Amino acid sequence: MSDVTITVNGREMRGTVEDRTLLVTYLRENLGLTGTHVGCDTSQCGACVVHLDGKAVKACTMLAVQASGSSVTTIEGLADGPELHPVQAAFREHHGLQCGFCTPGMIMTAVDLIRQHGSALDEKAVRDGLEGNICRCTGYHNIVKAILAAAGASQPQQVAAE
């Protein structure tokens, strides 16, 4: 057993966990943050993506003890009260979800992609960046559209020459 201290969604959380406890398990079972999903148990699907110290990681690939001393943001930590995060709002507006199971991981990955690429984010970069996230419902078209819309929301709109 190990003691962990992790700042989760801005709140310092302390607990004792078995050394083999995955971060995703700690978030879901110990903290009740069930927005982070477990989809495959093999690090293939991306449903468990969270931000660790500001970068997207698959929470099923690391132990809770490895995250001790770090800051974790889950899907529950993105919105500002009732105000959705711009990426969440874009997913809603552009129908970037169907069953919703992959959505938290997709949104967390999208936020990181926008952080990394800024105004240089294009369809190829989005599709490449989503390679580690599986959606079995949508075919990705509206997910990509939503991410590009969210990225453009904070960028000046460029008018294409006709």
PDB file of C-alpha atoms in Angstrom, residues 43-127:
ATOM      1  CA  SER A  43      -4.347   0.992 -23.778  1.00  0.00           C
ATOM      2  CA  GLN A  44      -5.853   0.733 -27.251  1.00  0.00           C
ATOM      3  CA  CYS A  45      -9.077   2.770 -27.138  1.00  0.00           C
ATOM      4  CA  GLY A  46      -8.349   6.153 -25.501  1.00  0.00           C
ATOM      5  CA  ALA A  47     -11.581   6.269 -23.479  1.00  0.00           C
ATOM      6  CA  CYS A  48      -9.504   6.855 -20.333  1.00  0.00           C
ATOM      7  CA  VAL A  49      -7.570   9.951 -21.476  1.00  0.00           C
ATOM      8  CA  VAL A  50      -6.983  12.566 -18.777  1.00  0.00           C
ATOM      9  CA  HIS A  51      -4.491  15.419 -18.518  1.00  0.00           C
ATOM     10  CA  LEU A  52      -1.498  14.807 -16.291  1.00  0.00           C
ATOM     11  CA  ASP A  53       0.357  18.043 -15.609  1.00  0.00           C
ATOM     12  CA  GLY A  54      -1.346  19.526 -18.668  1.00  0.00           C
ATOM     13  CA  LYS A  55      -0.632  16.723 -21.153  1.00  0.00           C
ATOM     14  CA  ALA A  56      -2.986  14.026 -22.405  1.00  0.00           C
ATOM     15  CA  VAL A  57      -2.223  10.545 -21.079  1.00  0.00           C
ATOM     16  CA  LYS A  58      -4.107   7.284 -20.994  1.00  0.00           C
ATOM     17  CA  ALA A  59      -4.997   6.737 -17.349  1.00  0.00           C
ATOM     18  CA  CYS A  60      -4.980   2.969 -17.846  1.00  0.00           C
ATOM     19  CA  THR A  61      -1.268   3.034 -18.686  1.00  0.00           C
ATOM     20  CA  MET A  62      -0.032   4.396 -15.389  1.00  0.00           C
ATOM     21  CA  LEU A  63      -0.337   3.649 -11.740  1.00  0.00           C
ATOM     22  CA  ALA A  64      -1.915   6.026  -9.259  1.00  0.00           C
ATOM     23  CA  VAL A  65       1.362   6.105  -7.318  1.00  0.00           C
ATOM     24  CA  GLN A  66       3.119   7.357 -10.459  1.00  0.00           C
ATOM     25  CA  ALA A  67       0.723  10.320 -10.549  1.00  0.00           C
ATOM     26  CA  SER A  68       1.352  11.217  -6.912  1.00  0.00           C
ATOM     27  CA  GLY A  69       2.543  14.816  -6.694  1.00  0.00           C
ATOM     28  CA  SER A  70       1.024  15.654 -10.060  1.00  0.00           C
ATOM     29  CA  SER A  71      -2.027  17.532 -11.238  1.00  0.00           C
ATOM     30  CA  VAL A  72      -4.743  15.584 -13.067  1.00  0.00           C
ATOM     31  CA  THR A  73      -7.654  17.049 -14.980  1.00  0.00           C
ATOM     32  CA  THR A  74     -10.542  14.775 -15.908  1.00  0.00           C
ATOM     33  CA  ILE A  75     -13.524  15.486 -18.146  1.00  0.00           C
ATOM     34  CA  GLU A  76     -15.379  16.607 -15.008  1.00  0.00           C
ATOM     35  CA  GLY A  77     -12.772  19.333 -14.503  1.00  0.00           C
ATOM     36  CA  LEU A  78     -13.046  20.997 -17.922  1.00  0.00           C
ATOM     37  CA  ALA A  79     -16.314  22.888 -17.606  1.00  0.00           C
ATOM     38  CA  ASP A  80     -16.462  26.118 -15.635  1.00  0.00           C
ATOM     39  CA  GLY A  81     -19.542  25.456 -13.536  1.00  0.00           C
ATOM     40  CA  PRO A  82     -22.524  25.322 -15.888  1.00  0.00           C
ATOM     41  CA  GLU A  83     -20.428  26.812 -18.732  1.00  0.00           C
ATOM     42  CA  LEU A  84     -19.108  24.071 -21.016  1.00  0.00           C
ATOM     43  CA  HIS A  85     -15.485  24.098 -22.111  1.00  0.00           C
ATOM     44  CA  PRO A  86     -15.262  25.295 -25.761  1.00  0.00           C
ATOM     45  CA  VAL A  87     -14.379  21.776 -26.935  1.00  0.00           C
ATOM     46  CA  GLN A  88     -17.345  20.290 -25.078  1.00  0.00           C
ATOM     47  CA  ALA A  89     -19.615  22.940 -26.606  1.00  0.00           C
ATOM     48  CA  ALA A  90     -18.228  22.224 -30.090  1.00  0.00           C
ATOM     49  CA  PHE A  91     -18.865  18.488 -29.691  1.00  0.00           C
ATOM     50  CA  ARG A  92     -22.468  19.263 -28.769  1.00  0.00           C
ATOM     51  CA  GLU A  93     -22.951  21.797 -31.551  1.00  0.00           C
ATOM     52  CA  HIS A  94     -21.337  19.683 -34.282  1.00  0.00           C
ATOM     53  CA  HIS A  95     -22.782  16.326 -33.161  1.00  0.00           C
ATOM     54  CA  GLY A  96     -19.351  14.900 -32.341  1.00  0.00           C
ATOM     55  CA  LEU A  97     -20.818  12.036 -30.351  1.00  0.00           C
ATOM     56  CA  GLN A  98     -23.361   9.281 -30.588  1.00  0.00           C
ATOM     57  CA  CYS A  99     -23.285   6.749 -27.782  1.00  0.00           C
ATOM     58  CA  GLY A 100     -20.912   9.009 -25.843  1.00  0.00           C
ATOM     59  CA  PHE A 101     -18.640   6.291 -24.490  1.00  0.00           C
ATOM     60  CA  CYS A 102     -15.491   7.548 -26.248  1.00  0.00           C
ATOM     61  CA  THR A 103     -16.444  11.220 -25.892  1.00  0.00           C
ATOM     62  CA  PRO A 104     -14.578  12.058 -22.652  1.00  0.00           C
ATOM     63  CA  GLY A 105     -11.320  10.648 -24.037  1.00  0.00           C
ATOM     64  CA  MET A 106     -11.874  12.324 -27.395  1.00  0.00           C
ATOM     65  CA  ILE A 107     -12.509  15.693 -25.742  1.00  0.00           C
ATOM     66  CA  MET A 108      -9.475  15.426 -23.476  1.00  0.00           C
ATOM     67  CA  THR A 109      -7.307  14.464 -26.456  1.00  0.00           C
ATOM     68  CA  ALA A 110      -8.787  17.337 -28.481  1.00  0.00           C
ATOM     69  CA  VAL A 111      -7.985  19.901 -25.785  1.00  0.00           C
ATOM     70  CA  ASP A 112      -4.383  18.703 -25.802  1.00  0.00           C
ATOM     71  CA  LEU A 113      -4.213  18.771 -29.617  1.00  0.00           C
ATOM     72  CA  ILE A 114      -5.430  22.369 -29.637  1.00  0.00           C
ATOM     73  CA  ARG A 115      -2.878  23.236 -26.942  1.00  0.00           C
ATOM     74  CA  GLN A 116      -0.078  21.646 -28.986  1.00  0.00           C
ATOM     75  CA  HIS A 117      -0.944  22.955 -32.437  1.00  0.00           C
ATOM     76  CA  GLY A 118      -2.872  26.175 -31.897  1.00  0.00           C
ATOM     77  CA  SER A 119      -3.687  27.852 -35.196  1.00  0.00           C
ATOM     78  CA  ALA A 120      -1.682  25.250 -37.137  1.00  0.00           C
ATOM     79  CA  LEU A 121      -4.239  22.553 -36.287  1.00  0.00           C
ATOM     80  CA  ASP A 122      -5.693  21.084 -39.457  1.00  0.00           C
ATOM     81  CA  GLU A 123      -7.690  18.001 -40.383  1.00  0.00           C
ATOM     82  CA  LYS A 124      -4.604  15.825 -40.874  1.00  0.00           C
ATOM     83  CA  ALA A 125      -3.175  16.809 -37.471  1.00  0.00           C
ATOM     84  CA  VAL A 126      -6.538  16.086 -35.818  1.00  0.00           C
ATOM     85  CA  ARG A 127      -6.886  12.689 -37.486  1.00  0.00           C
TER      86      ARG A 127
END
